[in-house]
Coordinates of C-alpha atoms in Angstrom, one line a residue:
M1 CA 70.2 81.1 83.0
N2 CA 68.4 78.9 85.6
G3 CA 68.7 77.6 89.1
A4 CA 68.8 79.2 92.5
P5 CA 69.3 83.0 92.9
V6 CA 73.0 83.9 93.2
N7 CA 75.0 87.1 93.5
P8 CA 77.0 87.2 90.3
F9 CA 79.7 89.4 91.8
A10 CA 80.6 87.0 94.7
L11 CA 83.9 85.3 94.2
P12 CA 84.3 81.6 94.7
A13 CA 85.6 80.8 98.2
L14 CA 85.1 84.5 99.1
E15 CA 81.3 84.7 98.7
H16 CA 80.8 86.8 101.8
Y17 CA 83.4 89.4 101.0
E18 CA 82.2 92.5 99.2
V19 CA 85.7 93.4 98.0
G20 CA 87.3 90.0 97.7
V21 CA 90.7 89.9 96.0
L22 CA 91.5 87.2 93.4
Q23 CA 93.9 84.7 94.9
P24 CA 94.8 82.0 92.3
H25 CA 97.7 80.8 94.4
L26 CA 95.1 79.7 97.0
V27 CA 91.9 79.2 94.9
A28 CA 92.7 77.6 91.5
E29 CA 89.3 78.7 90.1
H30 CA 90.3 82.4 90.5
E31 CA 92.9 82.1 87.7
H32 CA 90.1 82.2 85.1
L33 CA 88.3 85.2 86.6
Y34 CA 90.8 87.9 85.5
V35 CA 89.3 90.6 83.2
D36 CA 91.7 92.6 81.0
I37 CA 91.0 96.0 82.5
C38 CA 93.2 98.7 84.1
G39 CA 96.1 97.5 81.9
G40 CA 96.2 94.2 83.8
G41 CA 96.5 92.0 80.7
G42 CA 99.5 93.9 79.4
A43 CA 101.1 94.2 82.8
F44 CA 100.9 90.4 83.2
K45 CA 102.4 89.8 79.8
E46 CA 105.2 92.2 80.6
F47 CA 105.9 90.2 83.8
T48 CA 105.8 86.8 82.0
A49 CA 108.1 88.1 79.3
A50 CA 110.7 88.8 82.0
F51 CA 110.4 85.5 83.8
D52 CA 109.4 83.0 81.2
V53 CA 112.8 82.7 79.6
P54 CA 115.4 80.0 80.2
G55 CA 117.1 80.4 83.5
A56 CA 115.2 83.5 84.6
R57 CA 112.8 81.9 87.1
E58 CA 115.3 79.9 89.1
H59 CA 117.6 82.9 89.3
G60 CA 115.0 84.7 91.5
G61 CA 114.2 88.3 91.4
F62 CA 112.1 91.3 92.5
V63 CA 108.7 92.3 91.0
L64 CA 107.0 95.6 91.8
V65 CA 103.4 96.3 90.7
V66 CA 102.6 100.1 90.6
G67 CA 99.2 101.7 90.4
R68 CA 96.7 103.9 92.1
T69 CA 94.5 102.7 94.9
G70 CA 91.9 100.2 93.7
S71 CA 93.4 99.5 90.4
G72 CA 93.9 95.8 91.1
K73 CA 97.5 95.6 92.3
S74 CA 97.0 92.9 94.9
A75 CA 95.1 90.8 92.4
L76 CA 97.9 91.1 89.9
V77 CA 100.6 90.3 92.5
N78 CA 98.6 87.1 93.4
R79 CA 98.4 86.2 89.7
C80 CA 102.1 86.6 89.3
A81 CA 102.7 84.5 92.4
A82 CA 100.6 81.7 91.2
H83 CA 102.3 81.7 87.8
L84 CA 105.8 81.7 89.3
R85 CA 104.9 78.8 91.7
D86 CA 103.5 76.7 88.8
R87 CA 106.5 77.4 86.5
L88 CA 109.1 76.8 89.3
D89 CA 107.3 73.5 90.1
E90 CA 107.7 72.5 86.5
L91 CA 111.5 72.8 87.0
G92 CA 111.3 70.2 89.7
L93 CA 111.5 72.7 92.6
R94 CA 109.2 72.4 95.6
T95 CA 107.8 75.9 95.5
T96 CA 105.9 77.7 98.3
V97 CA 104.1 81.0 98.2
L98 CA 104.5 82.9 101.5
D99 CA 102.2 85.9 102.1
L100 CA 103.9 88.2 104.5
A101 CA 101.5 91.1 103.8
P102 CA 99.7 90.8 107.2
V103 CA 102.8 90.5 109.4
L104 CA 103.3 94.2 110.0
P105 CA 100.9 96.9 111.4
S106 CA 99.2 99.2 109.0
V107 CA 101.5 102.0 107.8
F108 CA 98.6 104.4 108.6
D109 CA 98.4 103.5 112.3
P110 CA 100.6 106.0 114.2
R111 CA 100.4 103.9 117.3
D112 CA 102.4 101.2 115.7
A113 CA 104.8 103.3 113.6
L114 CA 108.0 101.4 112.8
S115 CA 111.2 102.7 111.1
R116 CA 112.2 101.3 107.7
K117 CA 114.9 99.2 109.4
E118 CA 112.5 97.8 112.0
R119 CA 110.0 96.9 109.3
I120 CA 112.6 95.1 107.1
A121 CA 113.9 93.3 110.2
G122 CA 110.4 92.2 111.1
V123 CA 109.8 90.8 107.6
G124 CA 113.1 89.0 107.6
A125 CA 112.5 87.4 111.0
E126 CA 109.0 86.3 109.9
L127 CA 110.3 84.9 106.7
L128 CA 112.9 82.8 108.4
S129 CA 110.4 81.6 110.9
R130 CA 107.9 80.5 108.2
L131 CA 110.6 78.8 106.3
H132 CA 111.7 76.9 109.4
E133 CA 108.2 75.9 110.2
L134 CA 107.7 74.5 106.7
H135 CA 111.0 72.7 106.8
L136 CA 112.3 74.7 103.9
L137 CA 115.6 75.5 105.5
K138 CA 118.8 73.6 105.8
P139 CA 119.3 72.1 109.4
G140 CA 120.3 74.9 111.8
A141 CA 120.0 77.6 109.2
E142 CA 117.3 79.5 111.1
H143 CA 120.1 80.8 113.3
S144 CA 121.2 83.0 110.4
A145 CA 118.7 85.5 111.7
A146 CA 121.3 86.5 114.3
D147 CA 123.9 87.3 111.7
S148 CA 125.4 90.7 112.5
R149 CA 125.3 91.8 108.9
G150 CA 121.5 92.2 109.0
Y151 CA 118.5 91.2 107.0
P152 CA 119.2 93.0 103.8
W153 CA 122.4 91.0 103.6
L154 CA 120.5 87.8 104.3
L155 CA 117.9 88.5 101.6
R156 CA 120.6 88.6 99.0
R157 CA 121.9 85.2 100.1
L158 CA 118.7 83.4 101.1
H159 CA 119.4 80.6 98.7
T160 CA 122.4 79.6 100.9
V161 CA 120.1 78.6 103.7
L162 CA 117.2 77.1 101.7
A163 CA 116.9 73.4 101.5
A164 CA 117.9 71.8 98.2
R165 CA 115.4 71.7 95.4
T166 CA 113.1 74.3 97.0
A167 CA 112.0 77.7 95.9
V168 CA 110.0 80.5 97.5
V169 CA 107.7 83.2 96.2
V170 CA 107.4 86.0 98.9
L171 CA 104.6 88.5 99.0
L172 CA 105.9 91.6 100.8
P173 CA 103.9 93.9 103.1
S174 CA 102.7 97.3 101.8
P175 CA 105.7 99.6 102.3
G176 CA 105.8 101.9 105.3
D177 CA 108.4 104.4 104.0
L178 CA 107.0 103.8 100.6
V179 CA 109.7 104.7 98.0
D180 CA 112.7 104.2 100.3
E181 CA 111.5 100.9 101.7
V182 CA 110.6 99.4 98.3
T183 CA 113.9 100.6 96.8
E184 CA 115.8 98.9 99.6
Y185 CA 114.0 95.6 98.9
A186 CA 114.7 96.0 95.2
Y187 CA 118.4 96.4 95.8
A188 CA 118.5 93.7 98.5
C189 CA 116.3 90.9 97.1
G190 CA 118.5 89.1 94.6
S191 CA 118.7 85.5 95.8
P192 CA 118.4 82.5 93.4
R193 CA 115.2 80.4 93.8
V194 CA 113.5 83.3 95.7
V195 CA 111.2 85.8 94.0
F196 CA 109.9 88.8 96.0
L197 CA 106.7 90.6 94.9
A198 CA 105.6 94.1 96.2
E199 CA 103.0 96.7 95.4
S200 CA 102.9 100.5 95.8
D201 CA 100.6 103.4 94.8
R202 CA 103.2 106.1 95.4
F203 CA 105.8 105.7 92.7
F204 CA 106.6 108.3 90.0
P205 CA 108.6 107.6 86.8
E206 CA 111.8 108.7 88.3
H207 CA 111.4 106.3 91.2
I208 CA 110.7 103.4 88.8
A209 CA 113.7 104.3 86.8
H210 CA 115.9 104.2 89.9
I211 CA 114.6 100.7 90.9
R212 CA 115.2 99.3 87.4
Q213 CA 118.8 100.4 87.8
A214 CA 119.3 98.3 90.9
P215 CA 122.6 96.4 90.6
S216 CA 122.1 92.8 90.0
T217 CA 124.2 89.9 88.6
R218 CA 120.9 88.1 87.9
L219 CA 117.5 89.2 86.7
P220 CA 117.0 93.0 87.0
P221 CA 113.9 94.2 89.0
T222 CA 110.7 94.0 87.0
V223 CA 108.2 96.9 87.4
V224 CA 104.8 96.8 85.8
T225 CA 102.1 99.5 86.0
L226 CA 98.3 99.5 86.3
R227 CA 96.0 102.5 85.6
Q228 CA 92.5 103.4 86.8
I229 CA 89.5 101.7 85.2
Q230 CA 88.2 103.4 82.0
A231 CA 84.5 103.9 81.2
H232 CA 84.2 101.2 78.6
E233 CA 85.9 98.7 80.9
V234 CA 83.0 98.9 83.4
R235 CA 80.8 97.1 80.8
L236 CA 83.6 94.6 80.1
F237 CA 83.8 93.8 83.9
V238 CA 80.1 93.6 84.4
D239 CA 79.4 91.5 81.3
D240 CA 82.2 89.0 82.2
R241 CA 80.8 88.5 85.7
L242 CA 77.2 88.1 84.6
T243 CA 78.2 85.7 81.8
R244 CA 80.1 83.5 84.1
A245 CA 77.5 83.5 86.8
A246 CA 74.7 82.4 84.3
E247 CA 76.1 78.9 84.7
R248 CA 75.5 79.0 88.5
G249 CA 72.1 80.5 89.0
T250 CA 69.6 83.3 88.4
F251 CA 69.9 87.0 88.9
P252 CA 68.6 90.3 87.4
Y253 CA 70.4 92.0 84.6
V254 CA 71.9 95.6 84.7
H255 CA 69.9 98.3 83.0
E256 CA 71.6 100.0 80.1
D257 CA 71.5 103.4 81.7
A258 CA 73.7 102.1 84.5
F259 CA 76.7 101.8 82.1
T260 CA 76.7 105.6 81.8
F261 CA 76.2 106.2 85.5
L262 CA 78.6 103.7 87.0
P263 CA 81.8 104.9 85.3
R264 CA 81.2 108.4 86.7
R265 CA 80.8 107.2 90.3
C266 CA 83.2 104.2 90.4
R267 CA 86.7 105.4 89.6
S268 CA 88.4 102.2 90.6
V269 CA 87.7 98.5 90.0
K270 CA 87.8 98.0 93.7
R271 CA 84.9 100.5 94.2
L272 CA 83.1 99.1 91.2
Q273 CA 83.2 95.5 92.7
E274 CA 82.1 96.8 96.1
V275 CA 79.0 98.6 94.7
L276 CA 78.0 95.8 92.4
F277 CA 78.3 93.2 95.1
K278 CA 76.4 95.3 97.7
T279 CA 73.6 96.2 95.3
Y280 CA 73.0 92.7 94.1
Q281 CA 73.3 91.3 97.6
A282 CA 70.7 93.8 98.9
R283 CA 68.3 92.7 96.2
L284 CA 69.0 89.0 96.9
D285 CA 68.5 89.4 100.6
A286 CA 65.2 91.3 100.0
G287 CA 63.8 88.0 98.6
A288 CA 61.8 89.7 95.8
G289 CA 62.6 91.1 92.3
Y290 CA 65.4 88.7 91.7
T291 CA 64.6 86.8 88.5
A292 CA 66.2 86.8 85.1
T293 CA 63.4 89.2 83.9
D294 CA 64.1 91.7 86.6
V295 CA 66.5 94.6 86.3
V296 CA 69.0 96.5 88.5
T297 CA 68.7 100.2 87.9
I298 CA 70.6 103.4 88.7
S299 CA 68.4 103.9 91.8
D300 CA 69.5 100.6 93.1
F301 CA 73.2 101.5 92.7
Q302 CA 72.6 105.0 94.0
R303 CA 71.7 103.6 97.5
F304 CA 75.4 102.6 98.0
L305 CA 77.0 105.6 96.5
D306 CA 75.3 108.4 98.5

């Protein structure tokens, strides 16, 4: 380990974000930064088992990632999106990832409350607008937005307005009506050459079973589940980040006692990443005590947990 001081928990292209989410569909280097924690490795294998079979990818589909807050759902959705884009490209389809997550107001903001019908209509309108701007629609097809049968009907037939030899991977906004909204998407999104991905932290086994029964003449909805981080996985995550960062620069190591303390105080990988990033950044900004022989202790972490 040598070179300039670095924060080992800063993500490439997101160095100033304390809780940066891995985005391999935007930053290729992020693909190699996934750590098999919270069941993420198994969930990704379950997803690829469903889509990496002859004919499955181009048939389109719906993928739902379920897990508690902070378990890495967004990161897994982004990994699935990057994988789908690359595999569809291999089939000779010009594939675009469209992130529609920011297009709707927060579901927790009562000032901007929208009904489920309004939210789905907003997503449908934005989707058509983006496709039109990127020249991914057949000429004149953008007027399909005015179809009286509505957006759920259009989502099932999106391939009929897509330009030839194109495919789309759509990242849906967090659901407003939660179970009902996601269920409606699962039943509506069944167009060839279009894959929709969503995430939710409010699904119980009976809801998942209902979604998996969504009628489809193509690929059935795929649901994968993440869990909260376990104690031994805290060390796996920290060791991975420190090992990778050793090639970029210098930083202190984590004291052994912290691996007993951190699992008790950081119950999600999101919280763990935040505390690690802030703690190391504070030491780095202080300009002292930041060499390979220095150590980050429980008292350092405690500052951001109280």
